[in-house]
Short mmCIF file of C-alpha atoms in Angstrom, two decimals:
data_model
loop_
_atom_site.label_atom_id
_atom_site.label_comp_id
_atom_site.label_asym_id
_atom_site.label_seq_id
_atom_site.Cartn_x
_atom_site.Cartn_y
_atom_site.Cartn_z
CA MET D 21 2.19 42.63 11.32
CA HIS D 22 4.00 40.39 8.56
CA LYS D 23 2.37 38.44 6.91
CA LEU D 24 3.06 35.01 6.19
CA LYS D 25 3.58 33.17 2.05
CA ILE D 26 1.26 30.89 1.22
CA VAL D 27 4.00 29.32 -0.66
CA ASN D 28 6.38 29.01 3.16
CA PHE D 29 3.87 27.85 4.69
CA LYS D 30 2.11 24.93 2.99
CA ASN D 31 6.34 23.01 3.05
CA ILE D 32 6.45 23.54 6.05
CA ILE D 33 2.52 21.58 5.88
CA VAL D 34 4.96 19.07 4.48
CA PHE D 35 7.70 18.94 6.60
CA ILE D 36 5.77 18.53 9.47
CA LYS D 37 3.22 16.10 8.03
CA ILE D 38 6.07 13.83 6.82
CA LEU D 39 7.76 14.07 10.15
CA LEU D 40 5.02 13.11 11.95
CA VAL D 41 3.86 10.32 9.59
CA LYS D 42 8.53 9.31 10.18
CA THR D 43 7.86 8.99 13.69
CA CYS D 44 4.22 7.02 13.83
CA GLY D 45 3.92 8.87 17.15
CA LYS D 46 6.32 6.51 19.16
CA TYR D 47 8.67 9.93 20.00
CA PHE D 48 6.04 12.09 20.34
CA SER D 49 8.70 14.53 22.55
CA LEU D 50 10.28 15.36 19.41
CA ILE D 51 7.33 16.00 17.87
CA PHE D 52 6.94 18.50 20.88
CA LEU D 53 9.74 20.01 20.02
CA ILE D 54 8.63 20.44 16.31
CA PHE D 55 5.90 22.95 17.68
CA PHE D 56 7.56 24.80 19.90
CA ARG D 57 10.66 25.25 16.65
CA PHE D 58 6.87 26.08 14.82
CA THR D 59 5.70 28.57 17.79
CA ASP D 60 9.08 29.72 17.67
CA ALA D 61 9.53 30.00 13.86
CA PHE D 62 6.38 31.84 14.65
CA ALA D 63 7.18 33.81 17.29
CA CYS D 64 9.98 34.73 14.72
CA PHE D 65 7.56 36.82 12.56
CA ARG D 66 5.70 37.71 15.71
CA LEU D 67 2.07 36.89 14.63
CA PRO D 68 -0.68 36.95 17.04
CA LEU D 69 -1.54 34.76 19.39
CA ILE D 70 -5.17 34.49 18.13
CA SER D 71 -4.37 33.98 14.79
CA GLN D 72 -1.76 31.05 15.35
CA GLU D 73 -4.40 29.26 16.72
CA LYS D 74 -5.83 29.74 14.43
CA ILE D 75 -2.94 28.73 12.34
CA PHE D 76 -2.91 25.54 14.18
CA SER D 77 -5.99 24.24 13.93
CA ARG D 78 -6.74 25.11 10.66
CA ILE D 79 -3.06 22.33 10.02
CA TYR D 80 -4.90 19.53 12.24
CA LYS D 81 -7.85 19.20 9.99
CA ILE D 82 -5.31 19.66 6.95
CA ILE D 83 -3.35 15.91 8.36
CA GLN D 84 -6.31 14.60 9.93
CA ILE D 85 -5.84 14.55 13.58
CA GLN D 86 -7.62 15.08 16.42
CA PRO D 87 -8.82 18.17 17.83
CA PRO D 88 -4.74 18.48 20.52
CA GLN D 89 -4.94 19.67 23.73
CA ILE D 90 -3.41 22.62 24.86
CA LEU D 91 -1.54 22.30 27.59
CA CYS D 92 0.81 25.38 28.46
CA LYS D 93 1.86 28.16 26.34
CA ASN D 94 6.19 28.92 26.52
CA GLN D 95 7.89 31.60 27.17
CA SER D 96 7.13 34.27 24.20
CA GLY D 97 3.43 33.07 24.92
CA SER D 98 3.07 30.50 21.76
CA VAL D 99 0.59 27.55 22.08
CA LEU D 100 2.54 24.66 22.74
CA ILE D 101 0.23 21.38 21.66
CA PHE D 102 1.53 17.61 22.56
CA VAL D 103 -0.56 15.39 20.17
CA GLU D 104 -1.90 11.89 21.71
CA GLN D 105 0.26 9.09 19.80
CA HIS D 106 -3.05 6.82 19.15
CA CYS D 107 -4.79 10.20 16.72
CA LEU D 108 -2.11 10.15 14.20
CA LYS D 109 -3.63 7.66 11.70
CA MET D 110 -1.61 4.59 11.78
CA PHE D 111 -3.05 0.80 11.31
CA THR D 112 -3.53 0.49 15.14
CA GLU D 113 -2.40 -3.35 15.68
CA GLU D 114 -6.44 -3.48 17.08
CA VAL D 115 -7.97 -3.02 13.19
CA LEU D 116 -4.79 -4.88 11.89
CA LYS D 117 -5.54 -8.25 14.39
CA ASN D 118 -9.94 -8.42 12.71
CA VAL D 119 -7.29 -8.02 9.71
CA PHE D 120 -5.02 -10.18 8.99
CA PRO D 121 -7.07 -13.43 9.70
CA LEU D 122 -8.90 -12.56 7.34
CA LEU D 123 -6.18 -12.68 4.04
CA GLU D 124 -4.66 -15.75 1.97
CA GLY D 125 -1.78 -17.05 3.33
CA GLU D 126 0.25 -14.94 0.66
CA ASP D 127 -1.12 -11.24 0.84
CA LEU D 128 -0.68 -12.34 4.37
CA ALA D 129 3.46 -13.24 3.70
CA ALA D 130 3.07 -9.89 1.47
CA CYS D 131 2.28 -7.44 4.51
CA MET D 132 5.24 -8.73 6.10
CA GLY D 133 7.39 -6.69 3.93
CA VAL D 134 4.36 -3.11 4.74
CA CYS D 135 6.62 -2.10 7.48
CA LYS D 136 8.10 -3.54 10.81
CA GLN D 137 5.00 -2.83 12.90
CA TRP D 138 2.89 -5.10 10.55
CA ARG D 139 6.03 -8.22 10.41
CA HIS D 140 5.72 -8.18 13.97
CA ILE D 141 2.54 -8.49 14.90
CA ALA D 142 2.11 -10.96 10.97
CA LYS D 143 4.30 -12.80 12.31
CA ASP D 144 2.81 -13.93 15.94
CA ASP D 145 2.02 -17.98 15.30
CA PHE D 146 -1.83 -17.60 15.40
CA TYR D 147 -2.57 -16.40 12.03
CA TRP D 148 -0.78 -19.15 10.75
CA LYS D 149 -2.32 -21.36 12.55
CA CYS D 150 -6.24 -20.12 10.70
CA GLN D 151 -4.37 -20.23 7.59
CA CYS D 152 -3.45 -24.32 7.42
CA ALA D 153 -6.14 -24.38 9.36
CA LYS D 154 -8.56 -22.92 6.02
CA LYS D 155 -5.81 -25.52 3.82
CA TRP D 156 -6.30 -28.29 6.04
CA PRO D 157 -8.96 -28.29 8.46
CA SER D 158 -7.22 -32.22 10.33
CA VAL D 159 -3.99 -30.07 10.61
CA CYS D 160 -6.58 -28.67 13.56
CA LYS D 161 -7.36 -32.22 15.90
CA ARG D 162 -3.60 -32.08 16.57
CA THR D 163 -2.60 -29.47 19.57
CA LYS D 164 0.64 -28.03 18.74
CA PRO D 165 2.27 -27.00 15.18
CA PRO D 166 3.27 -30.60 13.31
CA THR D 167 6.36 -28.73 12.07
CA GLY D 168 7.48 -26.72 15.17
CA THR D 169 5.12 -23.89 13.74
CA TYR D 170 2.17 -23.52 11.70
CA TYR D 171 4.42 -20.24 10.05
CA LYS D 172 6.58 -23.76 9.09
CA MET D 173 3.83 -25.54 7.86
CA PHE D 174 1.78 -23.31 5.93
CA GLN D 175 5.69 -21.66 4.47
CA THR D 176 6.89 -25.46 2.76
CA PHE D 177 3.76 -26.99 2.29
CA SER D 178 0.96 -24.06 0.57
CA LYS D 179 2.74 -24.34 -2.96
CA ARG D 180 4.05 -27.18 -5.01
CA ARG D 181 7.52 -26.58 -5.96
CA LEU D 182 8.31 -28.73 -9.66
CA ASN D 183 11.45 -27.65 -10.06
CA ARG D 184 13.34 -28.02 -7.00
CA THR D 185 17.13 -27.90 -7.36
CA LEU D 186 19.78 -30.93 -6.65
CA PRO D 187 21.56 -30.99 -3.27
CA PRO D 188 25.19 -31.05 -3.57
CA PRO D 189 26.84 -34.29 -5.06
CA ARG D 190 28.56 -36.62 -1.75
CA LEU D 191 30.52 -37.76 -4.69
CA SER D 192 32.65 -36.66 -5.77
CA PHE D 193 35.50 -37.15 -9.43
CA GLU D 194 38.85 -37.22 -7.50
CA ASN D 195 37.21 -40.05 -5.44
CA LEU D 196 36.54 -42.35 -8.38
CA GLU D 197 38.85 -44.59 -11.19
CA PHE D 198 37.30 -46.27 -13.83
CA PHE D 199 38.56 -49.24 -14.67
CA VAL D 200 37.64 -50.27 -18.90
CA ASP D 201 38.15 -52.86 -20.73
CA ILE D 202 37.40 -52.73 -24.24
CA TRP D 203 37.86 -56.66 -26.24
CA SER D 204 37.50 -57.54 -29.37
CA GLU D 205 36.00 -61.10 -29.83
CA ASP D 206 37.12 -61.80 -26.00
CA LYS D 207 40.76 -60.89 -26.49
CA PRO D 208 41.63 -57.57 -24.77
CA VAL D 209 42.31 -54.61 -27.00
CA TYR D 210 42.50 -51.84 -24.86
CA SER D 211 42.84 -51.39 -21.28
CA GLY D 212 42.75 -48.40 -19.35
CA LEU D 213 42.19 -47.30 -15.45
CA ILE D 214 41.45 -44.12 -15.53
CA PRO D 215 40.77 -41.44 -13.00
CA GLY D 216 38.07 -39.54 -12.19
CA LEU D 217 39.25 -36.25 -12.65
CA ALA D 218 41.43 -37.86 -16.55
CA MET D 219 37.55 -38.19 -17.41
CA GLU D 220 35.88 -34.33 -16.85
CA THR D 221 39.24 -33.61 -18.94
CA GLY D 222 38.14 -34.71 -21.39
CA ILE D 223 40.73 -35.21 -25.65
CA LYS D 224 43.30 -32.28 -25.97
CA PRO D 225 44.64 -31.66 -28.21
CA LEU D 226 42.20 -32.78 -30.77
CA PRO D 227 44.35 -34.99 -33.01
CA SER D 228 44.05 -33.70 -37.06
CA GLY D 229 42.01 -36.64 -38.82
CA ILE D 230 38.59 -36.30 -36.73
CA SER D 231 35.54 -35.21 -38.59
CA ASN D 232 34.09 -31.96 -38.05
CA VAL D 233 30.86 -33.15 -36.26
CA LEU D 234 32.74 -35.00 -34.14
CA ARG D 235 35.26 -31.96 -33.76
CA THR D 236 31.88 -30.07 -33.00
CA HIS D 237 30.48 -31.86 -30.54
CA LEU D 238 34.11 -31.94 -28.58
CA ALA D 239 34.28 -28.11 -28.88
CA LYS D 240 31.06 -27.97 -27.36
CA PRO D 241 31.40 -26.50 -23.59
CA ASP D 242 28.34 -28.57 -21.96
CA TYR D 243 29.50 -31.54 -20.04
CA LYS D 244 30.94 -35.24 -20.67
CA MET D 245 33.14 -37.19 -20.31
CA VAL D 246 35.96 -38.53 -22.63
CA VAL D 247 39.06 -39.45 -22.75
CA PRO D 248 41.82 -40.20 -25.11
CA ALA D 249 42.18 -44.39 -25.86
CA GLU D 250 46.17 -44.84 -25.20
CA PRO D 251 47.04 -46.72 -26.78
CA ARG D 252 45.04 -45.92 -29.82
CA PHE D 253 43.46 -49.34 -31.21
CA THR D 254 42.52 -49.95 -33.65
CA VAL D 255 38.96 -52.48 -34.23
CA PRO D 256 37.94 -54.36 -37.39
CA LEU D 257 34.17 -54.38 -38.48
CA ASN D 258 33.38 -57.36 -38.95
CA GLN D 259 34.39 -58.85 -35.72
CA THR D 260 32.37 -58.28 -32.07
CA VAL D 261 33.91 -55.82 -29.96
CA SER D 262 31.99 -55.38 -26.65
CA VAL D 263 33.37 -53.26 -23.38
CA SER D 264 32.92 -53.87 -19.49
CA MET D 265 33.49 -51.12 -17.04
CA LEU D 266 33.93 -50.62 -13.18
CA VAL D 267 33.82 -47.84 -11.48
CA GLY D 268 35.52 -48.17 -7.79
CA ARG D 269 35.68 -45.25 -5.01
CA ASN D 270 38.12 -44.03 -2.84
CA ASP D 271 36.23 -43.03 -0.26
CA SER D 272 34.67 -46.39 0.95
CA ASP D 273 37.04 -48.91 -0.89
CA LYS D 274 34.22 -50.14 -3.25
CA VAL D 275 33.20 -50.83 -7.03
CA ALA D 276 30.91 -50.37 -8.20
CA ARG D 277 29.53 -51.74 -11.85
CA ILE D 278 28.37 -50.13 -15.12
CA ILE D 279 28.63 -51.80 -16.86
CA ASN D 280 29.23 -55.93 -16.95
CA ARG D 281 29.31 -56.74 -21.35
CA SER D 282 28.38 -55.12 -23.45
CA VAL D 283 28.37 -55.42 -27.98
CA PHE D 284 28.96 -52.18 -29.78
CA GLU D 285 25.89 -52.97 -32.24
CA TYR D 286 25.02 -49.23 -33.19
CA ILE D 287 27.70 -48.01 -34.76
CA ASP D 288 26.82 -44.32 -36.99
CA ARG D 289 28.78 -43.30 -39.52
CA SER D 290 27.74 -40.23 -39.60
CA SER D 291 28.91 -38.96 -36.56
CA TYR D 292 31.89 -41.63 -35.99
CA ARG D 293 30.77 -43.97 -33.28
CA ALA D 294 29.80 -46.73 -32.20
CA LEU D 295 28.15 -47.53 -29.62
CA ALA D 296 27.07 -49.94 -26.67
CA PHE D 297 24.60 -49.36 -23.88
CA GLU D 298 23.29 -51.42 -20.64
CA TYR D 299 20.96 -50.15 -17.82
CA LEU D 300 22.50 -49.74 -14.57
CA ASP D 301 21.64 -52.20 -11.15
CA LEU D 302 21.07 -49.67 -8.16
CA SER D 303 21.89 -49.75 -4.93
CA PRO D 304 18.52 -52.00 -3.36
CA TYR D 305 18.11 -48.49 -1.44
CA TYR D 306 16.53 -46.60 -4.62
CA PRO D 307 14.50 -49.22 -5.17
CA PHE D 308 11.11 -47.94 -7.85
CA VAL D 309 14.19 -46.58 -10.07
CA SER D 310 15.03 -48.24 -13.61
CA GLY D 311 14.89 -48.14 -17.09
CA ILE D 312 18.55 -45.76 -16.71
CA ARG D 313 21.21 -46.57 -19.09
CA ALA D 314 25.35 -46.57 -19.25
CA TRP D 315 25.81 -45.55 -22.62
CA VAL D 316 29.71 -46.09 -23.54
CA SER D 317 31.01 -44.35 -26.73
CA LEU D 318 33.65 -45.67 -28.69
CA LEU D 319 35.02 -41.83 -31.31
CA PHE D 320 37.03 -42.92 -34.44
CA MET D 321 38.55 -40.60 -37.42
CA ASP D 322 37.53 -39.56 -40.79
CA ALA D 323 39.71 -41.74 -42.69
CA GLU D 324 39.17 -44.43 -45.82
CA ASP D 325 40.19 -46.74 -43.43
CA ILE D 326 36.14 -47.70 -42.80
CA ASN D 327 35.64 -48.94 -46.27
CA ASP D 328 38.49 -51.26 -45.11
CA GLY D 329 36.17 -52.01 -42.17
CA VAL D 330 38.90 -50.91 -39.80
CA LEU D 331 37.84 -48.93 -36.75
CA ASP D 332 40.93 -46.09 -35.39
CA VAL D 333 39.32 -45.56 -32.44
CA PHE D 334 41.08 -42.50 -31.00
CA GLY D 335 38.83 -41.86 -27.83
CA ILE D 336 35.74 -43.01 -25.60
CA GLN D 337 32.78 -41.95 -24.63
CA LEU D 338 30.91 -41.92 -21.15
CA ASP D 339 27.35 -40.42 -20.69
CA PHE D 340 24.07 -41.73 -18.63
CA CYS D 341 22.14 -39.67 -21.80
CA ASP D 342 19.26 -40.72 -20.08
CA VAL D 343 18.66 -38.87 -17.13
CA ALA D 344 21.66 -37.23 -16.84
CA GLU D 345 22.66 -34.26 -18.30
CA THR D 346 25.21 -31.80 -16.15
CA LYS D 347 28.06 -33.29 -13.88
CA GLU D 348 25.88 -32.56 -10.41
CA GLU D 349 23.25 -35.25 -11.58
CA VAL D 350 25.75 -37.58 -13.15
CA LEU D 351 27.76 -37.34 -9.65
CA TRP D 352 24.65 -38.71 -7.64
CA LEU D 353 23.53 -41.74 -10.48
CA LEU D 354 26.98 -43.04 -9.90
CA ASP D 355 26.54 -42.32 -5.50
CA MET D 356 23.43 -44.31 -6.28
CA LEU D 357 25.07 -47.24 -8.17
CA ASP D 358 25.35 -50.86 -6.19
CA TRP D 359 28.02 -50.43 -4.49
CA LYS D 360 29.92 -52.75 -2.56
CA MET N 7 -45.92 2.90 21.13
CA THR N 8 -44.33 5.22 21.27
CA LYS N 9 -40.59 4.87 20.33
CA GLU N 10 -38.22 6.24 23.04
CA MET N 11 -35.78 8.27 21.00
CA PHE N 12 -31.88 9.51 21.93
CA THR N 13 -29.91 12.44 20.68
CA LEU N 14 -25.46 11.20 20.19
CA LYS N 15 -23.01 13.24 20.24
CA SER N 16 -20.06 13.48 17.94
CA SER N 17 -16.58 15.04 18.99
CA ASP N 18 -16.98 18.03 17.07
CA GLY N 19 -20.60 18.66 18.38
CA PHE N 20 -22.49 17.54 15.58
CA LEU N 21 -26.06 15.70 17.06
CA PHE N 22 -27.84 12.87 15.96
CA VAL N 23 -31.23 11.83 16.97
CA VAL N 24 -32.10 8.54 16.78
CA ASP N 25 -34.77 5.42 18.40
CA GLU N 26 -34.48 2.96 20.44
CA ALA N 27 -34.38 0.36 17.71
CA VAL N 28 -30.50 1.97 16.57
CA VAL N 29 -29.35 2.61 19.87
CA HIS N 30 -29.48 -0.82 21.00
CA GLN N 31 -27.00 -2.07 17.74
CA SER N 32 -23.87 -0.97 19.66
CA VAL N 33 -22.61 -2.63 22.52
CA THR N 34 -21.67 0.36 24.16
CA LEU N 35 -24.89 2.41 23.86
CA SER N 36 -27.17 0.29 24.61
CA PRO N 37 -26.77 0.58 29.03
CA MET N 38 -27.54 4.01 27.94
CA VAL N 39 -31.47 3.51 26.51
CA GLN N 40 -32.13 3.07 30.39
CA ASP N 41 -30.28 6.31 31.83
CA CYS N 42 -30.18 8.64 28.32
CA ALA N 43 -33.68 8.98 27.05
CA GLY N 44 -34.01 12.29 26.50
CA ARG N 45 -30.12 14.29 27.25
CA GLU N 46 -27.45 14.33 25.15
CA TYR N 47 -25.81 11.35 25.28
CA PRO N 48 -21.54 12.31 23.56
CA ILE N 49 -19.14 10.26 22.28
CA ASN N 50 -16.83 11.86 22.63
CA ASN N 51 -14.91 9.23 20.06
CA VAL N 52 -16.37 9.91 17.42
CA THR N 53 -16.71 12.80 14.74
CA GLY N 54 -19.48 13.51 12.72
CA LYS N 55 -18.76 12.06 10.20
CA ILE N 56 -18.16 9.09 10.84
CA LEU N 57 -21.57 8.78 13.21
CA ASN N 58 -23.43 10.57 10.66
CA LEU N 59 -22.52 6.62 8.23
CA VAL N 60 -22.52 4.26 11.70
CA VAL N 61 -26.29 5.77 11.99
CA GLU N 62 -26.84 5.24 8.14
CA TYR N 63 -25.76 1.90 8.56
CA CYS N 64 -28.31 1.07 12.28
CA LYS N 65 -30.70 2.83 10.03
CA ASN N 66 -30.17 0.27 8.24
CA HIS N 67 -29.92 -2.29 9.72
CA VAL N 68 -33.13 -2.13 12.14
CA VAL N 69 -35.71 -3.03 8.95
CA VAL N 70 -34.42 -6.63 8.76
CA ASP N 71 -32.54 -7.29 12.01
CA GLY N 72 -35.90 -5.54 14.09
CA GLY N 73 -37.14 -9.13 15.17
CA ASP N 74 -38.25 -10.66 12.44
CA SER N 75 -36.34 -13.57 11.65
CA SER N 76 -37.57 -15.13 8.80
CA SER N 77 -37.37 -13.02 7.06
CA SER N 78 -36.80 -13.66 3.78
CA SER N 79 -33.50 -14.15 2.42
CA SER N 80 -34.51 -11.75 -1.11
CA SER N 81 -34.01 -8.54 1.70
CA GLY N 82 -31.47 -10.17 3.47
CA ASP N 83 -29.66 -9.51 -0.10
CA ALA N 84 -31.12 -6.81 -1.08
CA LEU N 85 -28.83 -5.50 2.74
CA LYS N 86 -25.96 -7.14 1.59
CA LYS N 87 -25.93 -5.34 -1.93
CA TRP N 88 -26.15 -2.36 1.00
CA ASP N 89 -23.25 -3.21 3.20
CA ASP N 90 -21.47 -3.63 -0.47
CA GLU N 91 -22.57 -0.60 -2.32
CA PHE N 92 -22.29 1.05 1.51
CA ILE N 93 -18.61 -0.30 2.62
CA THR N 94 -17.05 0.55 -1.39
CA GLN N 95 -17.81 4.05 -2.00
CA MET N 96 -15.67 5.42 1.10
CA ASP N 97 -12.07 6.21 1.10
CA LEU N 98 -9.95 4.10 3.27
CA SER N 99 -9.51 6.91 5.47
CA THR N 100 -12.87 7.06 6.14
CA VAL N 101 -13.13 2.55 6.49
CA TYR N 102 -10.42 3.18 9.31
CA ASP N 103 -12.13 5.98 11.03
CA LEU N 104 -15.45 3.63 11.01
CA ILE N 105 -13.51 0.09 12.37
CA MET N 106 -12.24 2.71 15.53
CA ALA N 107 -15.38 3.72 15.96
CA ALA N 108 -17.08 0.52 15.02
CA ASN N 109 -14.95 -0.86 17.54
CA TYR N 110 -15.89 1.84 20.13
CA LEU N 111 -19.33 1.82 20.01
CA ILE N 112 -19.01 -2.43 20.01
CA ILE N 113 -21.09 -2.80 16.42
CA LYS N 114 -19.88 -6.21 15.08
CA GLY N 115 -21.96 -5.73 12.07
CA LEU N 116 -20.01 -2.61 10.86
CA PHE N 117 -16.95 -3.63 12.57
CA ASP N 118 -16.54 -7.02 10.19
CA LEU N 119 -18.06 -5.04 7.14
CA ALA N 120 -14.80 -2.93 7.92
CA CYS N 121 -11.84 -4.85 8.16
CA GLN N 122 -14.01 -6.72 5.31
CA ARG N 123 -13.11 -3.98 2.92
CA VAL N 124 -9.92 -3.54 4.80
CA ALA N 125 -8.84 -7.33 4.21
CA ASP N 126 -9.76 -6.98 0.18
CA GLU N 127 -7.67 -3.70 -0.32
CA ILE N 128 -5.10 -5.74 1.04
CA ALA N 129 -5.54 -9.44 -1.60
CA ALA N 130 -6.24 -6.60 -4.62
CA CYS N 131 -2.66 -5.06 -4.23
CA LYS N 132 -0.44 -7.31 -5.41
CA ASP N 133 2.60 -6.84 -3.54
CA HIS N 134 4.22 -4.95 -0.68
CA GLU N 135 4.78 -2.12 -1.72
CA GLU N 136 1.46 -1.54 -3.22
CA ILE N 137 0.06 -2.24 0.29
CA ARG N 138 1.95 0.74 1.94
CA ALA N 139 1.12 3.38 -1.79
CA THR N 140 -2.59 2.13 -1.31
CA LEU N 141 -2.88 2.15 3.04
CA GLY N 142 -0.30 5.08 2.54
CA ILE N 143 2.30 3.94 5.38
CA VAL N 144 5.16 4.76 5.20
CA SER N 145 8.29 2.34 5.78
CA ASP N 146 10.76 2.21 8.22
CA TYR N 147 13.39 -1.60 6.64
CA THR N 148 16.72 -0.41 5.34
CA ALA N 149 17.01 -2.16 1.63
CA GLU N 150 19.63 -5.03 3.47
CA GLU N 151 16.37 -5.73 6.30
CA GLU N 152 13.12 -5.29 3.23
CA ALA N 153 15.56 -8.04 1.09
CA GLU N 154 16.14 -10.30 4.68
CA VAL N 155 11.66 -9.96 4.45
CA LEU N 156 11.03 -10.46 1.18
CA LYS N 157 13.60 -13.65 0.63
CA GLU N 158 12.15 -15.23 4.02
CA ASN N 159 8.75 -14.84 1.97
CA GLU N 160 9.59 -15.74 -1.82
CA TRP N 161 8.09 -19.29 -0.62
CA ALA N 162 4.24 -16.50 -0.89
CA PHE N 163 5.28 -15.15 -4.79
CA ASP N 164 6.05 -17.71 -7.65
#
């Protein structure tokens, strides 16, 4: 009589255990086949029938299923066993249906990632109605969920998300053109019709003679709107220099004001900029938003002329540094202007 | 007052002798009070190991539930403590069997207790992978399906 080695026996058990678990009891004909093969394997070792039954009952103890009903014997005399589906240790629907209502919403969501059966059960809106009822009992006063499904309601409102992403802007710089006028004591010294795209391009190449501070500032990759002053102009320091700026959009033939008339009151010699600002007039559709300024900076050269009281302006910068740092934010802000 | 004793037989042949108060806790077994006094009543779905635990639970709950509705809160607390210890010392495989047994025998208290234990285990896990590992469940998702499900539920994790 051939004796089966213990090592091989254990491997086969592990293999069968994995197979049984993976099949989830659904395809019991497959299990039937596996056992058929298994019994054939024994048959080829020519174990007597009694030993085979003993081995099988040991297998069942190891993988912990109820003793199966022995149904029939195959031609070689080995024993074929059908394993009933519900004997396998899988979490049945009944159990899950009673456990799920006891969980919190986040745990229920985690359960959906466990396996397909769990997801199928957890997706039932009934459990989400329970979750919504725990969080907002007033929801039960309605017969139907207020947002399509209770699942959606819980998903959307159970957590407060503090960082929200900006939706894509409705405007683009291709649609815009800027009307820039700079005055020195009410005489125009610069008038430019600047297409939106030019605002983004910046000043290339940077002219020589500008300070390192400005060079560094202009070379940084962060978003800014700068245009070269063409033609270049100079402004005397003892005069009142002011700016007005309008912007037009070609998608709806409308114009909005950025700056009505603002004086360059601040001259920052350390950064070689003269600054002017004005509070934006936003559209009446945004009634509670205020305190946002448009800033215009005249960028001037680093030269001895400063001592003569003249600024040699080579570039003009527009920014909304109070609130808007990125291109999308700037475009949304411009969209909010009072377009008429 | 003679106490009627009943014999319950588990699927693997173990016998448990219990009194009427214990039997009454099971909605399934209650009707047998009239029929089976003295005879063995087979419970085919429940093994001896689990039936033992069920009987232990029922015996403990007889003390408080046995008609005395004005029992003091301290004995109620003691019972709750006993319940907690009873259910937490078991491994999950046994808890699962207990749920199935309590479901078949319709013993509400035990069923709720065991389900709550499973719920607590799930709640203690930090993500779906830990739930799988704790409960010994094999995933049948492909990598893409799993990514899709996680994306759907990313609102829950932050």
